[in-house]
CSV table of C-alpha atoms in Angstrom, one decimal:
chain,number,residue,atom,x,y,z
A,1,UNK,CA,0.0,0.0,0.0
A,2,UNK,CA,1.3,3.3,-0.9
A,3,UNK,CA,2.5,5.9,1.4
A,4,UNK,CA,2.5,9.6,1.2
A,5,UNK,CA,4.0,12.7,3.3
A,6,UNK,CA,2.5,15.8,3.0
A,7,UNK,CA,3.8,19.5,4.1
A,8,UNK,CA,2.3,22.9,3.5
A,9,UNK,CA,5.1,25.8,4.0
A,10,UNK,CA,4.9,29.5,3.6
A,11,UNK,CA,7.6,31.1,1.0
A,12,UNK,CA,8.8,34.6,0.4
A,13,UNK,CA,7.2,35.2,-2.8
A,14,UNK,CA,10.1,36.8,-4.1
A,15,UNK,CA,11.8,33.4,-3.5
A,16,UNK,CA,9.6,31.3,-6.1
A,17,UNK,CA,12.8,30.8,-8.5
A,18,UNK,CA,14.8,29.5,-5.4
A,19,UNK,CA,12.6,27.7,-4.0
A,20,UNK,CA,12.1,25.6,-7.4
A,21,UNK,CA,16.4,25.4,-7.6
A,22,UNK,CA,15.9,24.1,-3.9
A,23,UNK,CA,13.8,21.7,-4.4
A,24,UNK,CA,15.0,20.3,-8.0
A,25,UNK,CA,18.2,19.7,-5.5
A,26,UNK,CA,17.2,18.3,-2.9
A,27,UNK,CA,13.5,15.7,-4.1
A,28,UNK,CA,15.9,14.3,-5.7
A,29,UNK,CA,17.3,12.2,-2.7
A,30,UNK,CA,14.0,11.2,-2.3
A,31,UNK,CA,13.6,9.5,-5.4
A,32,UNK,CA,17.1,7.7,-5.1
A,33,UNK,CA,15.5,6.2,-1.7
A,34,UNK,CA,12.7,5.1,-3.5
A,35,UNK,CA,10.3,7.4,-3.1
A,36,UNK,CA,7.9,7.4,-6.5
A,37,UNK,CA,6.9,11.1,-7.1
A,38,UNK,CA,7.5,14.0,-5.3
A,39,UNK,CA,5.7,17.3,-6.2
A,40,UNK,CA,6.0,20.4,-5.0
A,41,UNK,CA,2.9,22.8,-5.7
A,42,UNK,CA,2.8,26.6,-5.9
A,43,UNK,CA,-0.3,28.3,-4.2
A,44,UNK,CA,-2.5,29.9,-6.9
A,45,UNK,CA,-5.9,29.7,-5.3
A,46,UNK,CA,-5.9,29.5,-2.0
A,47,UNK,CA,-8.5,31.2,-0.3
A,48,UNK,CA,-9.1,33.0,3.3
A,49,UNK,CA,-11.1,30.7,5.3
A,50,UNK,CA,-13.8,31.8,7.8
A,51,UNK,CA,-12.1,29.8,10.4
A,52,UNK,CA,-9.1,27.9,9.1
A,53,UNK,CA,-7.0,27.8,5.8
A,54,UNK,CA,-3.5,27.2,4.3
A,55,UNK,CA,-2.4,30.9,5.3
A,56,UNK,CA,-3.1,30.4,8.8
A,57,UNK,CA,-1.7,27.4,9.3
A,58,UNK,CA,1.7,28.2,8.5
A,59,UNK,CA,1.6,31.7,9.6
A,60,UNK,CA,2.1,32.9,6.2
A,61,UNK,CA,2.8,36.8,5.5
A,62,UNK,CA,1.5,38.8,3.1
A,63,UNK,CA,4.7,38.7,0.9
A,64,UNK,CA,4.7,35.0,1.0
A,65,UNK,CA,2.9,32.1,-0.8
A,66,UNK,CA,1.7,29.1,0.5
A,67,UNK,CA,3.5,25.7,-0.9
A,68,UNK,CA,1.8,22.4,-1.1
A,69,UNK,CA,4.3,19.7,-1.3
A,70,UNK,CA,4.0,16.0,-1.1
A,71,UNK,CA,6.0,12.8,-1.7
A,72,UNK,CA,4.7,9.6,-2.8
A,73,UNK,CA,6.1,5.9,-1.3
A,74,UNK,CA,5.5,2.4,-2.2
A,75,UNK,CA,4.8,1.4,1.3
A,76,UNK,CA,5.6,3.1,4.7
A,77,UNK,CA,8.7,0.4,5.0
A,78,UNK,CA,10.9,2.3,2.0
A,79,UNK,CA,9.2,6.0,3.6
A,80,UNK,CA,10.6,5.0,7.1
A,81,UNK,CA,14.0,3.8,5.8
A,82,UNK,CA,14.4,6.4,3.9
A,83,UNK,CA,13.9,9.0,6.9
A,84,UNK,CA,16.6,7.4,8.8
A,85,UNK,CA,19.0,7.8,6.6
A,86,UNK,CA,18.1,10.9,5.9
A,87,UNK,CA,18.5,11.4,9.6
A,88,UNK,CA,21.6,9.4,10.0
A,89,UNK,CA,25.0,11.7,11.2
A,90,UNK,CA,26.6,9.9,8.6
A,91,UNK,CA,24.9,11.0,5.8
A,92,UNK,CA,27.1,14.3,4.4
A,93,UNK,CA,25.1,14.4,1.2
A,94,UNK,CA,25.6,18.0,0.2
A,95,UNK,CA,22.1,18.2,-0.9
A,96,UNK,CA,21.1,18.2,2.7
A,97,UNK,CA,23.8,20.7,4.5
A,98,UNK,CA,21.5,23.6,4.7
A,99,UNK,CA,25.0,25.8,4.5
A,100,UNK,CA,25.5,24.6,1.1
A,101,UNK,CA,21.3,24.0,0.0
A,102,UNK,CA,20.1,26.4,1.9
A,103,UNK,CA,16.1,26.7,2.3
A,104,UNK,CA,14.1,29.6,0.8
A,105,UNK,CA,11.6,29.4,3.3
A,106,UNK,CA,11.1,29.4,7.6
A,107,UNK,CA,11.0,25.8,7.8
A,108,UNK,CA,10.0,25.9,11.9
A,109,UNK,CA,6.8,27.0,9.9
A,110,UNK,CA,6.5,24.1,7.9
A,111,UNK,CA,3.8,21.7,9.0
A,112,UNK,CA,4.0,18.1,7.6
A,113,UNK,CA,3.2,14.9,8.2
A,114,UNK,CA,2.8,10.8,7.1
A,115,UNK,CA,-0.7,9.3,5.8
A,116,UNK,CA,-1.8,5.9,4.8
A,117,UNK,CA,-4.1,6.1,1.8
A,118,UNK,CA,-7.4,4.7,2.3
A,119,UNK,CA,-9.3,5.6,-0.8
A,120,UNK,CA,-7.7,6.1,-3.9
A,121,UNK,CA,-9.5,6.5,-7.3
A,122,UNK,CA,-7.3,6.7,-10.6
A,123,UNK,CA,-8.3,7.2,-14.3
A,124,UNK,CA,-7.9,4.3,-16.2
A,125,UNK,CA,-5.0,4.0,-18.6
A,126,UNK,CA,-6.3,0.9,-20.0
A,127,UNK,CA,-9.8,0.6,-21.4
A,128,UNK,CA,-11.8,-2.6,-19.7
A,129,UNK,CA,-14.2,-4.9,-21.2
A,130,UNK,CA,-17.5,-3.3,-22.4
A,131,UNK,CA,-15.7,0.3,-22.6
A,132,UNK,CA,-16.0,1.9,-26.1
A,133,UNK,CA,-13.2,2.1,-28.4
A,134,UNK,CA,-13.8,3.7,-31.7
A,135,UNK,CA,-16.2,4.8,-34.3
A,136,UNK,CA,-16.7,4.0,-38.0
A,137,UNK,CA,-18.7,5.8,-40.6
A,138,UNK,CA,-19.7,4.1,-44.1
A,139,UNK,CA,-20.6,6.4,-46.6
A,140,UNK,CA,-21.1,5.9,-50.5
A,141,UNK,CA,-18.8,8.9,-50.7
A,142,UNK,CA,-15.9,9.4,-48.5
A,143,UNK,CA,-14.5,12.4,-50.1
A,144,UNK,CA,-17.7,14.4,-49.6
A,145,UNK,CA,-18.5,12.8,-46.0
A,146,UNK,CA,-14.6,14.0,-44.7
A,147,UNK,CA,-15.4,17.5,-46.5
A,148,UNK,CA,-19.0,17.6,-44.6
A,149,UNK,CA,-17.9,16.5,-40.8
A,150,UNK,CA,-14.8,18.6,-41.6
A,151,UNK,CA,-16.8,21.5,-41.7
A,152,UNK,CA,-19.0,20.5,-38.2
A,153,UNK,CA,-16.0,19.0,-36.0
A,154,UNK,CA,-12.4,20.0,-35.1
A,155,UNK,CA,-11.5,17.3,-37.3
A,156,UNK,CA,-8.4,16.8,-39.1
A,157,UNK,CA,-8.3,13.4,-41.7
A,158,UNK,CA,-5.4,11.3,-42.9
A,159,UNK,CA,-5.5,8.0,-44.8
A,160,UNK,CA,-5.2,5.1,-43.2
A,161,UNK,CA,-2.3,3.2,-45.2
A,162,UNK,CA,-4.5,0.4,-46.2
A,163,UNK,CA,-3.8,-0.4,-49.6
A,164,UNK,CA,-6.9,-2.3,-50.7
A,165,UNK,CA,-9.8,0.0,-49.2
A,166,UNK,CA,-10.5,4.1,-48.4
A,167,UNK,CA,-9.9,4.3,-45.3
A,168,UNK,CA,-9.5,7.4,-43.4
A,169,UNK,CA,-8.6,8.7,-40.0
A,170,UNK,CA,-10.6,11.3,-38.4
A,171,UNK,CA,-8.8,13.4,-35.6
A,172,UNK,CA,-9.3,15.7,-33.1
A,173,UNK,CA,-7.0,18.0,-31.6
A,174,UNK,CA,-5.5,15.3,-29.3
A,175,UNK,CA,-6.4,12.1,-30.0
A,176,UNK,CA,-7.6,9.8,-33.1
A,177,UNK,CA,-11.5,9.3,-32.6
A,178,UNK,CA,-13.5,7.6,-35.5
A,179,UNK,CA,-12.4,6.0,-39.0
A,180,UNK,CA,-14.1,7.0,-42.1
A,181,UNK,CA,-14.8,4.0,-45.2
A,182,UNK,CA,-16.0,4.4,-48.3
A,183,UNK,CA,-18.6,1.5,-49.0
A,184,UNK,CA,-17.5,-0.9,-52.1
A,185,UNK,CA,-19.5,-3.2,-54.4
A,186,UNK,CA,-19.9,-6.1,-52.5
A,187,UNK,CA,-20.7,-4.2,-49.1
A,188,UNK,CA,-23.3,-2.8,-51.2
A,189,UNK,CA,-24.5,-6.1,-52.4
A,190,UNK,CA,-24.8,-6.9,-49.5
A,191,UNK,CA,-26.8,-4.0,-48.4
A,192,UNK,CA,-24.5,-2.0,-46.7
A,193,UNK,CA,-26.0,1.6,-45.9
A,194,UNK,CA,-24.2,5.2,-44.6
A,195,UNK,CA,-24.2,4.4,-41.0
A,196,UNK,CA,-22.4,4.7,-37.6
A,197,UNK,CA,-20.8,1.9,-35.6
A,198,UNK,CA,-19.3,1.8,-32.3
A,199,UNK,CA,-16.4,-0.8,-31.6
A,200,UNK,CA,-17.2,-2.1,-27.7
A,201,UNK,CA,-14.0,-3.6,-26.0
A,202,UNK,CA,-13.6,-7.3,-25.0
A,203,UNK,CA,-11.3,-9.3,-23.7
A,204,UNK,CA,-11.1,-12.0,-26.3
A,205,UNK,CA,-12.8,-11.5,-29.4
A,206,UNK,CA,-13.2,-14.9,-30.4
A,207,UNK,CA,-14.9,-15.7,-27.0
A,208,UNK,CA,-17.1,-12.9,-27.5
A,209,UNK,CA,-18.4,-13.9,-30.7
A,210,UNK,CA,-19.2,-17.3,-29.2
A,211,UNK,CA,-21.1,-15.7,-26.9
A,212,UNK,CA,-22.8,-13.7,-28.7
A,213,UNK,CA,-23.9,-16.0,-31.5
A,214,UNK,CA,-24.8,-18.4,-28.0
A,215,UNK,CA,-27.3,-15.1,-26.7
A,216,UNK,CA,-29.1,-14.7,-30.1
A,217,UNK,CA,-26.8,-12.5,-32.0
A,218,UNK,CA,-24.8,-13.1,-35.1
A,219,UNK,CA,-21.9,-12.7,-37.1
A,220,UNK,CA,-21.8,-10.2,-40.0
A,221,UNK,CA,-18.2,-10.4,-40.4
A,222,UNK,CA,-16.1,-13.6,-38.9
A,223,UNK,CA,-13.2,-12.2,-36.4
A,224,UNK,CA,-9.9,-10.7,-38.4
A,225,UNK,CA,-6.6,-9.5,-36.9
A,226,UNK,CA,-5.5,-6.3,-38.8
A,227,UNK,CA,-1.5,-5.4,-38.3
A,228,UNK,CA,-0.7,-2.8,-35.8
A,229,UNK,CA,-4.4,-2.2,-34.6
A,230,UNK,CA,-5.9,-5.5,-33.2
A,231,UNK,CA,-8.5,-8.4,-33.5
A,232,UNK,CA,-12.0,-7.6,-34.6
A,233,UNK,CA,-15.5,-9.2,-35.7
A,234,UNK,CA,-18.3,-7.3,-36.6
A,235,UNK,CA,-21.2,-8.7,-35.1
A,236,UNK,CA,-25.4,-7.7,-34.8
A,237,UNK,CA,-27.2,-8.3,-31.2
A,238,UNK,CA,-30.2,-10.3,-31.2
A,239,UNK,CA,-32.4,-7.2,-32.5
A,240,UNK,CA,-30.2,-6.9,-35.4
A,241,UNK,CA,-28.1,-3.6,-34.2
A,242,UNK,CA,-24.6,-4.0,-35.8
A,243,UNK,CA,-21.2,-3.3,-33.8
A,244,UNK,CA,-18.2,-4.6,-33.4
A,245,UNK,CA,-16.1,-6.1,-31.0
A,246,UNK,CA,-12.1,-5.6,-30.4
A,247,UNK,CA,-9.2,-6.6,-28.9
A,248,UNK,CA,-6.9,-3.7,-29.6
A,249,UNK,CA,-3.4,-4.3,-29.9
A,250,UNK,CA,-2.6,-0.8,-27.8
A,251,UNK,CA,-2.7,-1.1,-24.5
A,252,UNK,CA,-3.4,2.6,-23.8
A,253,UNK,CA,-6.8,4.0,-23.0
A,254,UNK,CA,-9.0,5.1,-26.3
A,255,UNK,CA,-10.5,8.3,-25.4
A,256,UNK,CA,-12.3,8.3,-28.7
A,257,UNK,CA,-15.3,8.0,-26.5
A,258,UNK,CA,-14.8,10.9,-23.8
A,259,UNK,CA,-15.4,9.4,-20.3
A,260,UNK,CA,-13.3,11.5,-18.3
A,261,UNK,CA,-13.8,15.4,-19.4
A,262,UNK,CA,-15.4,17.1,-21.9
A,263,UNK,CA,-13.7,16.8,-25.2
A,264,UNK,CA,-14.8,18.9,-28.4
A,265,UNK,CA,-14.9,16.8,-31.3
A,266,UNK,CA,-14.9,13.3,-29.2
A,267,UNK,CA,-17.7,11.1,-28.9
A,268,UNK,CA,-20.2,12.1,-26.1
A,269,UNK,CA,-23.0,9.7,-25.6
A,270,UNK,CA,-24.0,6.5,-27.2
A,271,UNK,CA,-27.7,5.8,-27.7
A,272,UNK,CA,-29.5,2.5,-28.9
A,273,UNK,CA,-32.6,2.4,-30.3
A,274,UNK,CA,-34.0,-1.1,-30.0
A,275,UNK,CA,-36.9,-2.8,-30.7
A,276,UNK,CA,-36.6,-4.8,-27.5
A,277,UNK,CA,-35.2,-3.2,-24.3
A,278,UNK,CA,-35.8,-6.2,-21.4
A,279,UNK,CA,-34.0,-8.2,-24.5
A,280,UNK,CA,-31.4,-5.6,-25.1
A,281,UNK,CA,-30.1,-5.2,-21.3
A,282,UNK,CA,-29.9,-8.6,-20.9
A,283,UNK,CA,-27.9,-9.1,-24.2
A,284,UNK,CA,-25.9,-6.5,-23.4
A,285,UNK,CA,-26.0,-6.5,-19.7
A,286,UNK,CA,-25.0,-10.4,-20.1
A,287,UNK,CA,-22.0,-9.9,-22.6
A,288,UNK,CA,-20.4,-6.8,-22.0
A,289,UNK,CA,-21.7,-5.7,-18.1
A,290,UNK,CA,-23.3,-3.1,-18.3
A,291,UNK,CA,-25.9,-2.0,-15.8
A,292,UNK,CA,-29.5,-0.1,-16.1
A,293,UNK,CA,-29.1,3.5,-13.8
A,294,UNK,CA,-32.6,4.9,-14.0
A,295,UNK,CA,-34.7,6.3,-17.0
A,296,UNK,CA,-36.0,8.9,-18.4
A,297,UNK,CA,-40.1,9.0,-19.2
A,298,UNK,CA,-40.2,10.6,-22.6
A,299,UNK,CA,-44.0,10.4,-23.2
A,300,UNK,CA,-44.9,8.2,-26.5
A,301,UNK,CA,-41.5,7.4,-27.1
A,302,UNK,CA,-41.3,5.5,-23.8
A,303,UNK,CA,-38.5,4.9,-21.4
A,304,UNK,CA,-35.2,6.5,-22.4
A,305,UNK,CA,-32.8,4.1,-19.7
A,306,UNK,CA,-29.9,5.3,-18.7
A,307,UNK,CA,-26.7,2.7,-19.5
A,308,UNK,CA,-23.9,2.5,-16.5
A,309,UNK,CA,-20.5,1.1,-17.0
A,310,UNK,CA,-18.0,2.9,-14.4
A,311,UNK,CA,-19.8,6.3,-15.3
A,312,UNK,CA,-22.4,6.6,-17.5
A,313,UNK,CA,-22.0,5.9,-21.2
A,314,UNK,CA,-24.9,6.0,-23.0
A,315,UNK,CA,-28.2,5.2,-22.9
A,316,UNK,CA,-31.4,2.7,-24.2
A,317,UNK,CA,-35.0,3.9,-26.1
A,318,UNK,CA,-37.4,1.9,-27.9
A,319,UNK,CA,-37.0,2.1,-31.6
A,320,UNK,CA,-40.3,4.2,-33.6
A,321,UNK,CA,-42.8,2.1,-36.2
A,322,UNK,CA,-40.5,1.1,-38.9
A,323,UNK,CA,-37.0,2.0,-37.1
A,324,UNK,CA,-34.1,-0.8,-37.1
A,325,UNK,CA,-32.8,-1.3,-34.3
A,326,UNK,CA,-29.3,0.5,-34.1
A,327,UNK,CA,-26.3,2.4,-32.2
A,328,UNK,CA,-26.9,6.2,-32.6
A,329,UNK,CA,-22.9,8.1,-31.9
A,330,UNK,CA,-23.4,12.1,-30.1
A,331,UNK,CA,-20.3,13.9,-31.1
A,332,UNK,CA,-19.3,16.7,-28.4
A,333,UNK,CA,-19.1,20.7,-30.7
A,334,UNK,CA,-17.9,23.7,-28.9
A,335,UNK,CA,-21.4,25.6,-29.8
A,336,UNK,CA,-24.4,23.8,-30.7
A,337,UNK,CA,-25.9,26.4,-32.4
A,338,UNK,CA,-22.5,27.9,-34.6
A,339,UNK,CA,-23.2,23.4,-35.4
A,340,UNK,CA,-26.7,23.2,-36.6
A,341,UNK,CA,-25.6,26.3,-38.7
A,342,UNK,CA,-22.8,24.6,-40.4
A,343,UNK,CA,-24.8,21.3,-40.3
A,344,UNK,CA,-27.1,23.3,-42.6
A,345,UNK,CA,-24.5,25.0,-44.7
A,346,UNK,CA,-22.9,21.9,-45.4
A,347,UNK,CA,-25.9,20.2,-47.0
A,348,UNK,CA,-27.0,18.1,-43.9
A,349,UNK,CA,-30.0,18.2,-42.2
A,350,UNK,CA,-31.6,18.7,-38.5
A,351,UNK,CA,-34.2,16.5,-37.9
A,352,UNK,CA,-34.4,17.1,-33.9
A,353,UNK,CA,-33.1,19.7,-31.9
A,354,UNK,CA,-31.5,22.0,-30.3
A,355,UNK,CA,-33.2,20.3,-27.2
A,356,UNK,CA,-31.6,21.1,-24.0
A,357,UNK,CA,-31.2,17.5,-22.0
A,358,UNK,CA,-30.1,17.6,-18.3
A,359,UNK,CA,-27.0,18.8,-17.5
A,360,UNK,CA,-27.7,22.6,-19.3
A,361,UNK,CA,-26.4,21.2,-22.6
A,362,UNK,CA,-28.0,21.1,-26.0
A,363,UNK,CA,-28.2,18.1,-28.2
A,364,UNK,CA,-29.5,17.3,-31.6
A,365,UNK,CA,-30.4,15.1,-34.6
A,366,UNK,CA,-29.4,15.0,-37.7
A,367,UNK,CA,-28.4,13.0,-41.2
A,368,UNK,CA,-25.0,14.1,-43.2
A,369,UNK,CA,-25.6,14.2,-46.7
A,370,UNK,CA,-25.1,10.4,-47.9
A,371,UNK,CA,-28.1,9.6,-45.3
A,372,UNK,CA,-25.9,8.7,-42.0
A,373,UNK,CA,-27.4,9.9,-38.7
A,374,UNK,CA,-25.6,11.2,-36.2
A,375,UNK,CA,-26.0,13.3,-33.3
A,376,UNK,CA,-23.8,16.2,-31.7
A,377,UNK,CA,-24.0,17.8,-28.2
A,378,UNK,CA,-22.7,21.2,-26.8
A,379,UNK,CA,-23.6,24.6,-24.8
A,380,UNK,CA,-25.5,27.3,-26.3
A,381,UNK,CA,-23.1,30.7,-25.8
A,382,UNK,CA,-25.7,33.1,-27.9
């Protein structure tokens, strides 16, 4: 279990630069004892309590600013070496002769102290089972779709490398977040439409499409490994929505699906429209565990149920008369209304929305010029 000291001390502002020199001296000791991290914070916001605060409890001055510092350990057994040979009278490290490193700061004003962690929460750098990965759109006409979602989304586009199809790479800002494919003859024989689909994480494909073929669903396209990405099948739950599932060769969380923060031009919320909800959360619930976290009444259309896996991630509905069931992929826009502008502009259509949803933001509905639908969510700033 991990260890951690903590201090709060008061330094002359004027002393920020030393301090810094100081203390890119002397943490490093800690680390050579084994310490993991150490970081040393400068106080930018650090308000006047009504009865305690930071200030206070180091006595700071007005010139001064308050410093939270702490260091992290792998257990308290490598902390509590470490101290006593810190402490040792045999240790002349110069690092620690406060003639040579001397301290910016009053340290009989420092207050500190050792703390066993006893909840700790992390963001995931790995994606789990049942997280979302990535998005695909097909389209009859890949050059016009990258023109059109170029012109809604911070998106930036670059081909893919794959020699035998038209494949491209959309791209926000920071990360990678949906691949673009132009639709060929036989996919069209086979009656392949513009659409959206989400790739859902598992730990072994292969499994997966087992078990899905075993809880009613079926293959659409038997399970491929493709070089430098991962394994894949594309497969259609027992109402006939289409995903796929992956094993991806990266080990590094996909953010292509934003769980953590806000991210313009990520994915935002996934929604199924199905023809069969009990049927769908069991499917779903069964193969990738995810969990039902309340609902929404939305009058004739039914129950819009919310979808929990960690956070929340999406949610379920009941398709309309004559609706396949499918996936439906929100993509986050700085300004929903600046979007349903250049929606328009760029020959697609709105066919719901702006409607605010809960939370403050706006979301809408709409189909990009080859027929896909989409949705997009932001804040209204007019």
């Amino acid at each position: 279990m991990t260890y951690v000291d903590g201090f709060v001390i008061a330094v002359p502002t004027a002393n920020r630069q030393k301090f810094i020199d100081h203390a890119l001296s002397a943490d490093g000791i800690f680390i050579e004892m084994g310490a993991l991290r150490v970081l040393e914070c400068w106080g930018d916001d650090v308000p006047v309590g009504k009865q305690t605060d930071f200030r206070r409890a180091v006595n700071a001055k007005d010139d001064e600013t308050v410093v939270f510092s702490w260091i992290e350990w792998p257990d308290k057994a490598t902390r509590d070496a470490a101290m006593a040979r810190m402490q040792d009278p045999s240790n002349t490290d110069p690092r620690m002769d406060p003639e040579i490193n001397p301290m910016p700061f009053d340290g009989a004003r420092m207050i500190f102290g050792g703390f066993s962690p006893v909840v700790v929460v992390e963001a995931p750098t790995t994606n789990k089972p049942g997280d979302f990965l990535w998005y695909e759109l097909l389209t009859t006409d890949a050059e016009a779709a990258q023109a059109f979602y170029g012109q809604i989304l911070p998106w930036t586009f670059a081909d893919s490398g794959q020699a035998d199809m038209d494949y491209r790479i959309a791209s926000a800002p920071e990360h990678d977040v949906a691949g673009l494919m132009a639709i060929n003859a036989e996919m069209a024989e086979h009656g392949a439409k513009p659409t959206w689909l989400v790739y859902i994480a598992v730990a072994d494909v292969d499994q997966a499409v087992s078990d899905i073929q075993a809880r009613g669903g079926a293959v659409q396209m038997p399970a491929m490994d493709i070089p430098m990405v991962g394994r894949m099948a594309m497969v259609a739950d027992p109402q006939g929505a289409p995903l796929y599932v992956m094993k991806g060769s990266d080990p590094r969380k996909s953010v292509a699906f934003a769980d953590d923060r806000p991210r313009v031009g990520h994915a935002a919320w996934n929604e199924l429209h199905t023809a069969d909800p009990a049927g769908a959360w069991a499917f779903y619930g069964e193969t990738f565990g995810w969990v039902k976290d309340g609902a929404m009444d939305m009058g004739p259309l039914g129950q819009y149920q919310f979808i929990r896996h960690g956070g929340m991630i999406g949610a379920m509905m009941a398709t309309t008369e004559g609706e396949p069931s499918g996936w439906s992929v929100y993509f986050r826009v700085a300004d929903i209304d600046v979007a349903r502008q250049a929606v328009e502009a760029a020959g697609g259509q709105v066919v719901q929305g702006p409607d605010q949803i809960p939370g403050g933001e706006y979301s809408m509905n709409c189909i990009d010029p080859q027929g896909a639908a989409f949705g997009l969510v932001g804040v209204r700033k007019g």
